[in-house]
Amino acid sequence: MRVPSPLAGCRVDRTAFDYQVRLSLSAPDPDDGYHVGAELVIETPFLLFDPNGQRHELQPGTGASLAPVLDLFGQTISSVEVRGKGALHLTFESGTELHIDPDHTYESWHLTGIGVEPITVGPGGETDWQPSPQSEPRHSG
């Protein structure tokens, strides 16, 4: 699987909650509309560290306790890492961090959309993470 490095530079355009937490992410391309239009779906417990370093242990499907996730709206991702067997670590320009570890029993997170390869981190996690290929520079002609 490829590390979803195209998420760096994406903005959170929407947050949605039910038994999952969904983040709609986009990065506009001045020539082609969007070069990334993706959805990150979180299905298991995760951590959110706010810019002050306060730790929030969050669980999808728990209603109002997910309020700290609302602060991600409008924020831009500055870095993307996948550690171990699929622990996703997103850092935002504000200093907020989102960490989603693999779950032993359930899918922990998945990513779909335009400009990203689909990823599903299943029970127990995934191995063989590869860096994303560097994008070719654009040439004006």
JSON list of C-alpha atoms in Angstrom, two decimals:
[
{"chain": "A", "resi": 1, "resn": "MET", "atom": "CA", "xyz": [0.00, 0.00, 0.00]},
{"chain": "A", "resi": 2, "resn": "ARG", "atom": "CA", "xyz": [1.10, 3.53, -0.64]},
{"chain": "A", "resi": 3, "resn": "VAL", "atom": "CA", "xyz": [1.31, 6.17, 2.08]},
{"chain": "A", "resi": 4, "resn": "PRO", "atom": "CA", "xyz": [-1.39, 8.73, 1.19]},
{"chain": "A", "resi": 5, "resn": "SER", "atom": "CA", "xyz": [1.07, 11.64, 0.96]},
{"chain": "A", "resi": 6, "resn": "PRO", "atom": "CA", "xyz": [-1.20, 13.53, -1.51]},
{"chain": "A", "resi": 7, "resn": "LEU", "atom": "CA", "xyz": [-3.29, 14.42, 1.58]},
{"chain": "A", "resi": 8, "resn": "ALA", "atom": "CA", "xyz": [-0.61, 16.94, 2.61]},
{"chain": "A", "resi": 9, "resn": "GLY", "atom": "CA", "xyz": [-1.99, 20.30, 1.60]},
{"chain": "A", "resi": 10, "resn": "CYS", "atom": "CA", "xyz": [-5.62, 19.13, 1.70]},
{"chain": "A", "resi": 11, "resn": "ARG", "atom": "CA", "xyz": [-8.23, 21.10, 3.62]},
{"chain": "A", "resi": 12, "resn": "VAL", "atom": "CA", "xyz": [-11.03, 19.57, 5.69]},
{"chain": "A", "resi": 13, "resn": "ASP", "atom": "CA", "xyz": [-14.20, 20.67, 3.89]},
{"chain": "A", "resi": 14, "resn": "ARG", "atom": "CA", "xyz": [-16.71, 18.65, 5.89]},
{"chain": "A", "resi": 15, "resn": "THR", "atom": "CA", "xyz": [-16.99, 16.57, 9.04]},
{"chain": "A", "resi": 16, "resn": "ALA", "atom": "CA", "xyz": [-19.78, 14.02, 9.46]},
{"chain": "A", "resi": 17, "resn": "PHE", "atom": "CA", "xyz": [-20.68, 11.64, 12.29]},
{"chain": "A", "resi": 18, "resn": "ASP", "atom": "CA", "xyz": [-22.73, 8.49, 12.70]},
{"chain": "A", "resi": 19, "resn": "TYR", "atom": "CA", "xyz": [-21.20, 5.15, 13.66]},
{"chain": "A", "resi": 20, "resn": "GLN", "atom": "CA", "xyz": [-18.17, 6.41, 11.75]},
{"chain": "A", "resi": 21, "resn": "VAL", "atom": "CA", "xyz": [-16.34, 9.72, 11.60]},
{"chain": "A", "resi": 22, "resn": "ARG", "atom": "CA", "xyz": [-15.95, 11.08, 8.07]},
{"chain": "A", "resi": 23, "resn": "LEU", "atom": "CA", "xyz": [-13.66, 13.85, 6.90]},
{"chain": "A", "resi": 24, "resn": "SER", "atom": "CA", "xyz": [-14.06, 15.24, 3.38]},
{"chain": "A", "resi": 25, "resn": "LEU", "atom": "CA", "xyz": [-10.68, 16.48, 2.16]},
{"chain": "A", "resi": 26, "resn": "SER", "atom": "CA", "xyz": [-9.78, 18.53, -0.89]},
{"chain": "A", "resi": 27, "resn": "ALA", "atom": "CA", "xyz": [-6.86, 20.27, -2.53]},
{"chain": "A", "resi": 28, "resn": "PRO", "atom": "CA", "xyz": [-7.72, 22.51, -5.46]},
{"chain": "A", "resi": 29, "resn": "ASP", "atom": "CA", "xyz": [-5.70, 22.49, -8.64]},
{"chain": "A", "resi": 30, "resn": "PRO", "atom": "CA", "xyz": [-5.74, 25.87, -10.40]},
{"chain": "A", "resi": 31, "resn": "ASP", "atom": "CA", "xyz": [-5.81, 24.19, -13.83]},
{"chain": "A", "resi": 32, "resn": "ASP", "atom": "CA", "xyz": [-7.98, 21.09, -13.35]},
{"chain": "A", "resi": 33, "resn": "GLY", "atom": "CA", "xyz": [-10.50, 21.70, -10.56]},
{"chain": "A", "resi": 34, "resn": "TYR", "atom": "CA", "xyz": [-9.30, 19.40, -7.77]},
{"chain": "A", "resi": 35, "resn": "HIS", "atom": "CA", "xyz": [-6.19, 17.27, -7.69]},
{"chain": "A", "resi": 36, "resn": "VAL", "atom": "CA", "xyz": [-7.45, 15.64, -4.49]},
{"chain": "A", "resi": 37, "resn": "GLY", "atom": "CA", "xyz": [-11.07, 15.12, -3.48]},
{"chain": "A", "resi": 38, "resn": "ALA", "atom": "CA", "xyz": [-11.08, 12.37, -0.87]},
{"chain": "A", "resi": 39, "resn": "GLU", "atom": "CA", "xyz": [-12.97, 11.00, 2.10]},
{"chain": "A", "resi": 40, "resn": "LEU", "atom": "CA", "xyz": [-11.27, 9.61, 5.18]},
{"chain": "A", "resi": 41, "resn": "VAL", "atom": "CA", "xyz": [-13.55, 7.31, 7.19]},
{"chain": "A", "resi": 42, "resn": "ILE", "atom": "CA", "xyz": [-12.62, 6.41, 10.78]},
{"chain": "A", "resi": 43, "resn": "GLU", "atom": "CA", "xyz": [-14.35, 3.34, 12.21]},
{"chain": "A", "resi": 44, "resn": "THR", "atom": "CA", "xyz": [-12.54, 2.67, 15.51]},
{"chain": "A", "resi": 45, "resn": "PRO", "atom": "CA", "xyz": [-11.29, 4.67, 18.52]},
{"chain": "A", "resi": 46, "resn": "PHE", "atom": "CA", "xyz": [-8.75, 7.38, 17.68]},
{"chain": "A", "resi": 47, "resn": "LEU", "atom": "CA", "xyz": [-6.79, 10.21, 19.27]},
{"chain": "A", "resi": 48, "resn": "LEU", "atom": "CA", "xyz": [-6.95, 13.92, 18.57]},
{"chain": "A", "resi": 49, "resn": "PHE", "atom": "CA", "xyz": [-4.38, 16.30, 20.07]},
{"chain": "A", "resi": 50, "resn": "ASP", "atom": "CA", "xyz": [-5.48, 19.93, 19.90]},
{"chain": "A", "resi": 51, "resn": "PRO", "atom": "CA", "xyz": [-2.98, 22.79, 19.29]},
{"chain": "A", "resi": 52, "resn": "ASN", "atom": "CA", "xyz": [-2.52, 23.13, 23.07]},
{"chain": "A", "resi": 53, "resn": "GLY", "atom": "CA", "xyz": [-1.53, 19.46, 23.33]},
{"chain": "A", "resi": 54, "resn": "GLN", "atom": "CA", "xyz": [-4.76, 18.38, 25.03]},
{"chain": "A", "resi": 55, "resn": "ARG", "atom": "CA", "xyz": [-5.43, 14.71, 24.28]},
{"chain": "A", "resi": 56, "resn": "HIS", "atom": "CA", "xyz": [-8.93, 13.62, 23.25]},
{"chain": "A", "resi": 57, "resn": "GLU", "atom": "CA", "xyz": [-9.67, 9.89, 23.16]},
{"chain": "A", "resi": 58, "resn": "LEU", "atom": "CA", "xyz": [-12.59, 9.60, 20.76]},
{"chain": "A", "resi": 59, "resn": "GLN", "atom": "CA", "xyz": [-14.93, 6.81, 19.66]},
{"chain": "A", "resi": 60, "resn": "PRO", "atom": "CA", "xyz": [-17.14, 6.95, 16.54]},
{"chain": "A", "resi": 61, "resn": "GLY", "atom": "CA", "xyz": [-20.84, 6.73, 17.30]},
{"chain": "A", "resi": 62, "resn": "THR", "atom": "CA", "xyz": [-20.67, 8.61, 20.60]},
{"chain": "A", "resi": 63, "resn": "GLY", "atom": "CA", "xyz": [-22.48, 11.82, 19.61]},
{"chain": "A", "resi": 64, "resn": "ALA", "atom": "CA", "xyz": [-21.54, 15.05, 21.36]},
{"chain": "A", "resi": 65, "resn": "SER", "atom": "CA", "xyz": [-18.28, 13.63, 22.72]},
{"chain": "A", "resi": 66, "resn": "LEU", "atom": "CA", "xyz": [-16.95, 13.94, 19.15]},
{"chain": "A", "resi": 67, "resn": "ALA", "atom": "CA", "xyz": [-17.18, 17.76, 19.31]},
{"chain": "A", "resi": 68, "resn": "PRO", "atom": "CA", "xyz": [-13.35, 18.22, 19.21]},
{"chain": "A", "resi": 69, "resn": "VAL", "atom": "CA", "xyz": [-13.39, 16.85, 15.65]},
{"chain": "A", "resi": 70, "resn": "LEU", "atom": "CA", "xyz": [-15.48, 19.86, 14.56]},
{"chain": "A", "resi": 71, "resn": "ASP", "atom": "CA", "xyz": [-12.39, 22.03, 15.03]},
{"chain": "A", "resi": 72, "resn": "LEU", "atom": "CA", "xyz": [-10.79, 20.23, 12.07]},
{"chain": "A", "resi": 73, "resn": "PHE", "atom": "CA", "xyz": [-13.23, 21.95, 9.71]},
{"chain": "A", "resi": 74, "resn": "GLY", "atom": "CA", "xyz": [-11.31, 24.37, 7.49]},
{"chain": "A", "resi": 75, "resn": "GLN", "atom": "CA", "xyz": [-7.90, 23.15, 8.68]},
{"chain": "A", "resi": 76, "resn": "THR", "atom": "CA", "xyz": [-5.15, 22.12, 6.26]},
{"chain": "A", "resi": 77, "resn": "ILE", "atom": "CA", "xyz": [-3.06, 18.96, 6.61]},
{"chain": "A", "resi": 78, "resn": "SER", "atom": "CA", "xyz": [0.66, 19.74, 6.76]},
{"chain": "A", "resi": 79, "resn": "SER", "atom": "CA", "xyz": [2.06, 16.20, 7.03]},
{"chain": "A", "resi": 80, "resn": "VAL", "atom": "CA", "xyz": [0.98, 12.59, 6.58]},
{"chain": "A", "resi": 81, "resn": "GLU", "atom": "CA", "xyz": [2.67, 9.53, 8.07]},
{"chain": "A", "resi": 82, "resn": "VAL", "atom": "CA", "xyz": [1.76, 5.87, 8.24]},
{"chain": "A", "resi": 83, "resn": "ARG", "atom": "CA", "xyz": [3.60, 3.96, 10.96]},
{"chain": "A", "resi": 84, "resn": "GLY", "atom": "CA", "xyz": [3.84, 0.27, 11.73]},
{"chain": "A", "resi": 85, "resn": "LYS", "atom": "CA", "xyz": [0.91, -1.74, 10.38]},
{"chain": "A", "resi": 86, "resn": "GLY", "atom": "CA", "xyz": [-1.19, 1.24, 9.32]},
{"chain": "A", "resi": 87, "resn": "ALA", "atom": "CA", "xyz": [-1.24, 3.81, 12.10]},
{"chain": "A", "resi": 88, "resn": "LEU", "atom": "CA", "xyz": [-2.25, 7.01, 10.31]},
{"chain": "A", "resi": 89, "resn": "HIS", "atom": "CA", "xyz": [-0.82, 10.24, 11.73]},
{"chain": "A", "resi": 90, "resn": "LEU", "atom": "CA", "xyz": [-2.05, 13.53, 10.27]},
{"chain": "A", "resi": 91, "resn": "THR", "atom": "CA", "xyz": [-0.61, 16.84, 11.43]},
{"chain": "A", "resi": 92, "resn": "PHE", "atom": "CA", "xyz": [-2.47, 20.05, 10.63]},
{"chain": "A", "resi": 93, "resn": "GLU", "atom": "CA", "xyz": [-1.04, 23.53, 10.13]},
{"chain": "A", "resi": 94, "resn": "SER", "atom": "CA", "xyz": [-2.63, 24.59, 13.44]},
{"chain": "A", "resi": 95, "resn": "GLY", "atom": "CA", "xyz": [-0.59, 21.97, 15.31]},
{"chain": "A", "resi": 96, "resn": "THR", "atom": "CA", "xyz": [-3.58, 19.64, 15.76]},
{"chain": "A", "resi": 97, "resn": "GLU", "atom": "CA", "xyz": [-2.73, 15.95, 15.34]},
{"chain": "A", "resi": 98, "resn": "LEU", "atom": "CA", "xyz": [-5.01, 13.04, 14.43]},
{"chain": "A", "resi": 99, "resn": "HIS", "atom": "CA", "xyz": [-3.83, 9.47, 15.17]},
{"chain": "A", "resi": 100, "resn": "ILE", "atom": "CA", "xyz": [-5.69, 6.34, 14.09]},
{"chain": "A", "resi": 101, "resn": "ASP", "atom": "CA", "xyz": [-4.15, 3.00, 15.08]},
{"chain": "A", "resi": 102, "resn": "PRO", "atom": "CA", "xyz": [-5.06, -0.34, 13.50]},
{"chain": "A", "resi": 103, "resn": "ASP", "atom": "CA", "xyz": [-7.66, -2.34, 15.39]},
{"chain": "A", "resi": 104, "resn": "HIS", "atom": "CA", "xyz": [-7.27, -6.03, 16.15]},
{"chain": "A", "resi": 105, "resn": "THR", "atom": "CA", "xyz": [-10.87, -6.88, 15.24]},
{"chain": "A", "resi": 106, "resn": "TYR", "atom": "CA", "xyz": [-12.27, -4.24, 12.88]},
{"chain": "A", "resi": 107, "resn": "GLU", "atom": "CA", "xyz": [-11.33, -2.02, 9.96]},
{"chain": "A", "resi": 108, "resn": "SER", "atom": "CA", "xyz": [-9.85, 1.09, 11.54]},
{"chain": "A", "resi": 109, "resn": "TRP", "atom": "CA", "xyz": [-9.83, 3.55, 8.65]},
{"chain": "A", "resi": 110, "resn": "HIS", "atom": "CA", "xyz": [-10.22, 3.80, 4.93]},
{"chain": "A", "resi": 111, "resn": "LEU", "atom": "CA", "xyz": [-9.60, 6.40, 2.27]},
{"chain": "A", "resi": 112, "resn": "THR", "atom": "CA", "xyz": [-11.24, 6.81, -1.14]},
{"chain": "A", "resi": 113, "resn": "GLY", "atom": "CA", "xyz": [-11.54, 9.50, -3.75]},
{"chain": "A", "resi": 114, "resn": "ILE", "atom": "CA", "xyz": [-9.84, 11.40, -6.53]},
{"chain": "A", "resi": 115, "resn": "GLY", "atom": "CA", "xyz": [-6.08, 11.86, -6.38]},
{"chain": "A", "resi": 116, "resn": "VAL", "atom": "CA", "xyz": [-5.48, 9.16, -3.77]},
{"chain": "A", "resi": 117, "resn": "GLU", "atom": "CA", "xyz": [-5.14, 5.42, -4.02]},
{"chain": "A", "resi": 118, "resn": "PRO", "atom": "CA", "xyz": [-7.92, 3.63, -2.13]},
{"chain": "A", "resi": 119, "resn": "ILE", "atom": "CA", "xyz": [-6.74, 2.28, 1.22]},
{"chain": "A", "resi": 120, "resn": "THR", "atom": "CA", "xyz": [-8.47, 0.08, 3.77]},
{"chain": "A", "resi": 121, "resn": "VAL", "atom": "CA", "xyz": [-6.66, -0.77, 6.99]},
{"chain": "A", "resi": 122, "resn": "GLY", "atom": "CA", "xyz": [-8.33, -4.00, 8.01]},
{"chain": "A", "resi": 123, "resn": "PRO", "atom": "CA", "xyz": [-8.32, -6.01, 11.23]},
{"chain": "A", "resi": 124, "resn": "GLY", "atom": "CA", "xyz": [-4.80, -6.35, 12.58]},
{"chain": "A", "resi": 125, "resn": "GLY", "atom": "CA", "xyz": [-3.44, -3.67, 10.23]},
{"chain": "A", "resi": 126, "resn": "GLU", "atom": "CA", "xyz": [-1.59, -3.82, 6.94]},
{"chain": "A", "resi": 127, "resn": "THR", "atom": "CA", "xyz": [2.08, -4.28, 6.06]},
{"chain": "A", "resi": 128, "resn": "ASP", "atom": "CA", "xyz": [4.44, -3.31, 3.24]},
{"chain": "A", "resi": 129, "resn": "TRP", "atom": "CA", "xyz": [3.73, 0.43, 3.27]},
{"chain": "A", "resi": 130, "resn": "GLN", "atom": "CA", "xyz": [5.49, 2.18, 0.41]},
{"chain": "A", "resi": 131, "resn": "PRO", "atom": "CA", "xyz": [6.13, 5.89, -0.05]},
{"chain": "A", "resi": 132, "resn": "SER", "atom": "CA", "xyz": [4.01, 7.57, -2.71]},
{"chain": "A", "resi": 133, "resn": "PRO", "atom": "CA", "xyz": [5.85, 8.26, -5.95]},
{"chain": "A", "resi": 134, "resn": "GLN", "atom": "CA", "xyz": [6.92, 11.85, -6.41]},
{"chain": "A", "resi": 135, "resn": "SER", "atom": "CA", "xyz": [4.60, 13.70, -8.74]},
{"chain": "A", "resi": 136, "resn": "GLU", "atom": "CA", "xyz": [6.05, 14.89, -12.01]},
{"chain": "A", "resi": 137, "resn": "PRO", "atom": "CA", "xyz": [6.66, 18.64, -12.18]},
{"chain": "A", "resi": 138, "resn": "ARG", "atom": "CA", "xyz": [4.30, 20.56, -14.40]},
{"chain": "A", "resi": 139, "resn": "HIS", "atom": "CA", "xyz": [5.78, 22.24, -17.43]},
{"chain": "A", "resi": 140, "resn": "SER", "atom": "CA", "xyz": [4.19, 25.24, -19.02]},
{"chain": "A", "resi": 141, "resn": "GLY", "atom": "CA", "xyz": [4.29, 25.14, -22.69]}
]
